[in-house]
mmCIF file of C-alpha atoms in Angstrom:
data_model
loop_
_atom_site.group_PDB
_atom_site.id
_atom_site.type_symbol
_atom_site.label_atom_id
_atom_site.label_comp_id
_atom_site.label_asym_id
_atom_site.label_seq_id
_atom_site.Cartn_x
_atom_site.Cartn_y
_atom_site.Cartn_z
ATOM 1 C CA MET A 1398 8.005 -4.930 13.931
ATOM 2 C CA LYS A 1399 5.483 -4.135 11.190
ATOM 3 C CA MET A 1400 6.309 -3.716 7.338
ATOM 4 C CA ILE A 1401 3.891 -1.420 5.628
ATOM 5 C CA VAL A 1402 4.238 -1.640 1.719
ATOM 6 C CA GLY A 1403 3.057 1.040 -0.774
ATOM 7 C CA LEU A 1404 2.962 -0.529 -3.828
ATOM 8 C CA GLY A 1405 3.661 1.942 -6.823
ATOM 9 C CA ASN A 1406 6.276 2.785 -9.582
ATOM 10 C CA ILE A 1407 9.306 4.904 -9.321
ATOM 11 C CA GLY A 1408 9.951 8.048 -11.214
ATOM 12 C CA ALA A 1409 8.642 11.564 -11.830
ATOM 13 C CA ARG A 1410 6.430 10.347 -14.700
ATOM 14 C CA TYR A 1411 4.608 8.104 -12.256
ATOM 15 C CA ASP A 1412 4.136 10.755 -9.268
ATOM 16 C CA LYS A 1413 0.500 11.168 -8.425
ATOM 17 C CA THR A 1414 -0.615 8.748 -11.097
ATOM 18 C CA ARG A 1415 -3.709 6.042 -9.767
ATOM 19 C CA HIS A 1416 -1.448 3.327 -9.577
ATOM 20 C CA ASN A 1417 0.596 5.044 -7.532
ATOM 21 C CA THR A 1418 -1.363 5.245 -4.816
ATOM 22 C CA GLY A 1419 0.398 3.061 -2.459
ATOM 23 C CA PHE A 1420 2.962 5.446 -2.173
ATOM 24 C CA MET A 1421 0.937 8.168 -1.754
ATOM 25 C CA ILE A 1422 -0.523 6.963 1.444
ATOM 26 C CA VAL A 1423 2.725 5.176 2.781
ATOM 27 C CA ASP A 1424 4.502 8.551 2.488
ATOM 28 C CA GLU A 1425 1.526 10.468 4.074
ATOM 29 C CA LEU A 1426 1.965 7.838 7.068
ATOM 30 C CA ALA A 1427 5.643 8.537 6.916
ATOM 31 C CA GLU A 1428 4.696 12.484 7.140
ATOM 32 C CA ARG A 1429 2.128 11.687 9.920
ATOM 33 C CA ASN A 1430 4.587 9.968 12.032
ATOM 34 C CA HIS A 1431 7.963 11.835 11.226
ATOM 35 C CA ILE A 1432 9.483 9.047 9.169
ATOM 36 C CA ASP A 1433 12.257 9.747 6.323
ATOM 37 C CA PHE A 1434 12.474 7.501 3.634
ATOM 38 C CA ASP A 1435 16.402 7.882 3.791
ATOM 39 C CA LYS A 1436 17.513 4.184 3.059
ATOM 40 C CA GLU A 1437 17.535 1.733 0.025
ATOM 41 C CA LYS A 1438 17.888 -1.583 0.631
ATOM 42 C CA CYS A 1439 16.687 -4.759 -1.183
ATOM 43 C CA ASN A 1440 15.256 -2.401 -4.354
ATOM 44 C CA ALA A 1441 13.305 -0.462 -2.197
ATOM 45 C CA MET A 1442 13.225 2.895 -0.890
ATOM 46 C CA ILE A 1443 12.701 2.204 3.106
ATOM 47 C CA GLY A 1444 11.923 4.313 6.240
ATOM 48 C CA LEU A 1445 12.741 2.694 9.632
ATOM 49 C CA GLY A 1446 10.850 4.492 12.550
ATOM 50 C CA MET A 1447 8.131 4.067 15.519
ATOM 51 C CA ILE A 1448 4.197 4.274 15.164
ATOM 52 C CA GLU A 1449 2.346 3.991 18.612
ATOM 53 C CA ASN A 1450 5.316 2.413 20.395
ATOM 54 C CA GLU A 1451 5.805 -0.234 17.546
ATOM 55 C CA LYS A 1452 8.925 -0.441 15.477
ATOM 56 C CA VAL A 1453 7.921 -0.233 11.807
ATOM 57 C CA ILE A 1454 9.664 -0.374 8.350
ATOM 58 C CA LEU A 1455 7.800 1.526 5.651
ATOM 59 C CA VAL A 1456 8.615 0.352 2.090
ATOM 60 C CA LYS A 1457 8.280 1.645 -1.312
ATOM 61 C CA PRO A 1458 9.513 -1.194 -3.717
ATOM 62 C CA LYS A 1459 11.772 0.533 -6.749
ATOM 63 C CA THR A 1460 11.319 -2.572 -8.962
ATOM 64 C CA PHE A 1461 8.189 -1.011 -10.480
ATOM 65 C CA MET A 1462 4.801 -2.240 -9.613
ATOM 66 C CA ASN A 1463 4.674 -5.585 -11.705
ATOM 67 C CA GLU A 1464 7.589 -6.645 -9.759
ATOM 68 C CA SER A 1465 6.990 -5.593 -6.327
ATOM 69 C CA GLY A 1466 7.613 -8.989 -4.724
ATOM 70 C CA ARG A 1467 11.404 -9.050 -5.645
ATOM 71 C CA ALA A 1468 11.366 -6.263 -2.930
ATOM 72 C CA VAL A 1469 9.150 -7.267 -0.554
ATOM 73 C CA LYS A 1470 10.600 -10.861 0.039
ATOM 74 C CA PRO A 1471 14.002 -10.030 0.472
ATOM 75 C CA LEU A 1472 12.842 -7.374 2.986
ATOM 76 C CA MET A 1473 10.938 -9.974 4.949
ATOM 77 C CA ASP A 1474 13.759 -12.483 4.993
ATOM 78 C CA TYR A 1475 16.563 -9.448 6.194
ATOM 79 C CA TYR A 1476 14.285 -8.150 9.142
ATOM 80 C CA LYS A 1477 12.497 -11.422 9.880
ATOM 81 C CA ILE A 1478 9.201 -10.266 9.477
ATOM 82 C CA ASP A 1479 6.612 -12.607 9.411
ATOM 83 C CA LYS A 1480 3.524 -12.447 6.795
ATOM 84 C CA ASP A 1481 1.142 -11.773 9.627
ATOM 85 C CA ASP A 1482 2.988 -8.451 10.208
ATOM 86 C CA ILE A 1483 2.944 -7.196 6.614
ATOM 87 C CA LEU A 1484 0.221 -4.982 5.091
ATOM 88 C CA ILE A 1485 0.196 -4.314 1.304
ATOM 89 C CA ILE A 1486 -1.431 -0.567 0.298
ATOM 90 C CA GLN A 1487 -2.650 -1.079 -3.383
ATOM 91 C CA ASP A 1488 -4.811 0.573 -5.742
ATOM 92 C CA ASP A 1489 -8.321 -1.310 -6.814
ATOM 93 C CA LEU A 1490 -10.250 -0.692 -9.887
ATOM 94 C CA ASP A 1491 -13.129 -2.077 -8.757
ATOM 95 C CA MET A 1492 -13.683 0.423 -5.896
ATOM 96 C CA GLU A 1493 -14.941 3.780 -6.539
ATOM 97 C CA VAL A 1494 -12.714 6.752 -5.540
ATOM 98 C CA GLY A 1495 -12.725 7.400 -2.198
ATOM 99 C CA ARG A 1496 -13.138 4.055 -0.737
ATOM 100 C CA ILE A 1497 -11.054 2.124 1.114
ATOM 101 C CA ARG A 1498 -11.193 -1.819 2.305
ATOM 102 C CA LEU A 1499 -9.130 -3.789 4.401
ATOM 103 C CA ARG A 1500 -8.735 -7.718 3.767
ATOM 104 C CA GLN A 1501 -6.750 -10.561 5.517
ATOM 105 C CA LYS A 1502 -5.928 -12.561 2.592
ATOM 106 C CA GLY A 1503 -7.051 -13.150 -0.949
ATOM 107 C CA SER A 1504 -6.267 -13.789 -4.651
ATOM 108 C CA ALA A 1505 -4.328 -11.168 -6.656
ATOM 109 C CA GLY A 1506 -7.298 -10.272 -8.494
ATOM 110 C CA GLY A 1507 -6.025 -9.107 -11.575
ATOM 111 C CA HIS A 1508 -3.251 -6.827 -9.903
ATOM 112 C CA ASN A 1509 0.054 -7.501 -10.959
ATOM 113 C CA GLY A 1510 1.861 -6.033 -7.980
ATOM 114 C CA ILE A 1511 -0.024 -8.505 -5.576
ATOM 115 C CA LYS A 1512 0.819 -11.367 -8.167
ATOM 116 C CA SER A 1513 4.341 -10.794 -7.834
ATOM 117 C CA ILE A 1514 4.227 -10.709 -3.956
ATOM 118 C CA ILE A 1515 1.960 -13.999 -4.121
ATOM 119 C CA GLN A 1516 4.437 -15.623 -6.256
ATOM 120 C CA HIS A 1517 7.688 -14.528 -4.327
ATOM 121 C CA VAL A 1518 6.260 -14.845 -0.741
ATOM 122 C CA GLY A 1519 4.488 -18.105 -1.523
ATOM 123 C CA THR A 1520 0.979 -17.437 -0.079
ATOM 124 C CA GLN A 1521 -1.911 -15.339 -0.581
ATOM 125 C CA GLU A 1522 -2.319 -14.569 3.148
ATOM 126 C CA PHE A 1523 -0.950 -11.280 3.821
ATOM 127 C CA LYS A 1524 -3.009 -8.119 5.234
ATOM 128 C CA ARG A 1525 -3.899 -5.532 2.712
ATOM 129 C CA LEU A 1526 -5.457 -2.181 2.218
ATOM 130 C CA LYS A 1527 -7.121 -1.707 -0.852
ATOM 131 C CA VAL A 1528 -7.825 2.058 -2.047
ATOM 132 C CA GLY A 1529 -10.471 2.642 -4.804
ATOM 133 C CA ILE A 1530 -9.107 4.370 -7.937
ATOM 134 C CA GLY A 1531 -12.458 3.846 -10.014
ATOM 135 C CA ARG A 1532 -12.676 2.132 -13.435
ATOM 136 C CA PRO A 1533 -12.431 3.891 -16.694
ATOM 137 C CA LYS A 1534 -15.556 4.242 -18.987
ATOM 138 C CA ILE A 1535 -14.041 5.116 -22.176
ATOM 139 C CA MET A 1536 -10.068 4.734 -22.107
ATOM 140 C CA THR A 1537 -7.890 1.908 -21.361
ATOM 141 C CA VAL A 1538 -7.091 0.444 -18.111
ATOM 142 C CA VAL A 1539 -3.219 0.967 -18.553
ATOM 143 C CA ASP A 1540 -4.172 4.686 -19.760
ATOM 144 C CA TRP A 1541 -6.385 5.212 -16.567
ATOM 145 C CA VAL A 1542 -4.027 3.680 -13.685
ATOM 146 C CA LEU A 1543 -1.296 5.479 -15.276
ATOM 147 C CA GLY A 1544 -3.119 8.673 -15.526
ATOM 148 C CA LYS A 1545 -3.973 11.255 -12.518
ATOM 149 C CA PHE A 1546 -7.256 11.673 -10.386
ATOM 150 C CA LYS A 1547 -9.455 14.151 -12.432
ATOM 151 C CA PRO A 1548 -10.030 17.446 -9.963
ATOM 152 C CA SER A 1549 -13.391 16.182 -9.327
ATOM 153 C CA GLU A 1550 -12.133 13.205 -7.638
ATOM 154 C CA GLN A 1551 -8.981 14.849 -5.686
ATOM 155 C CA LEU A 1552 -11.232 15.536 -2.676
ATOM 156 C CA GLN A 1553 -12.313 11.807 -2.276
ATOM 157 C CA PHE A 1554 -9.149 10.599 -2.988
ATOM 158 C CA ASN A 1555 -7.502 12.965 -0.196
ATOM 159 C CA ASN A 1556 -10.568 11.677 2.428
ATOM 160 C CA ALA A 1557 -9.594 7.956 1.578
ATOM 161 C CA LYS A 1558 -5.702 8.743 1.913
ATOM 162 C CA ASP A 1559 -6.675 9.971 5.611
ATOM 163 C CA GLN A 1560 -8.930 7.298 6.666
ATOM 164 C CA ALA A 1561 -6.125 4.654 5.515
ATOM 165 C CA VAL A 1562 -3.642 6.247 7.091
ATOM 166 C CA ASP A 1563 -6.067 6.178 10.386
ATOM 167 C CA ALA A 1564 -6.589 2.685 9.830
ATOM 168 C CA ILE A 1565 -3.227 1.658 9.650
ATOM 169 C CA GLU A 1566 -2.516 3.578 12.769
ATOM 170 C CA TYR A 1567 -5.137 2.031 14.528
ATOM 171 C CA TRP A 1568 -3.784 -1.312 13.387
ATOM 172 C CA ILE A 1569 -0.334 -0.811 14.666
ATOM 173 C CA ALA A 1570 -1.897 0.526 17.820
ATOM 174 C CA SER A 1571 -4.405 -2.187 18.776
ATOM 175 C CA GLY A 1572 -2.599 -5.100 17.092
ATOM 176 C CA ASP A 1573 -6.048 -6.135 16.356
ATOM 177 C CA PHE A 1574 -6.490 -6.538 12.210
ATOM 178 C CA MET A 1575 -10.171 -7.969 12.671
ATOM 179 C CA LYS A 1576 -10.987 -5.325 15.058
ATOM 180 C CA THR A 1577 -9.486 -2.516 12.515
ATOM 181 C CA MET A 1578 -11.265 -4.326 9.687
ATOM 182 C CA ASN A 1579 -14.654 -4.263 11.752
ATOM 183 C CA LYS A 1580 -14.156 0.100 12.258
ATOM 184 C CA PHE A 1581 -12.933 0.957 8.716
ATOM 185 C CA ASN A 1582 -14.512 -1.558 6.153
#
């Protein structure tokens, strides 16, 4: 079983904001594969289903971004999911809008949601799918990440979202994350 976690913040106030990139991508993955987020468990909204003949659990933590680990670790324990079978989808300020990057492990790089997961899971060695949201030139980082994509950026973001979902499905089908990184990075 694979666990795909989209990071974001719960509530209408945060819908479609840059910081909810992970939620938007996991929602698209769920829609493409006819999986409903119809359960709540361990401080998260979850959807159980099949993708490419593999059981998956799609996760949207309800803990808010900075406490994501409080949902991820209990779900890993409950479903007996190894760290090698989780993928965290996160926004990334240091990448331009429209870019994605897969990583096998790494530091939090200043991302509080990833910091929380590292703290609760006890390792930096878990897969990530980073999606570029760009860096603000004038406004504060907080206002930027909690703001929505500009109309001029929406096409690039939609392309990144499609590419991200393609990459996730490819990883699940192939079972080979390195091959997936080589194809999509």
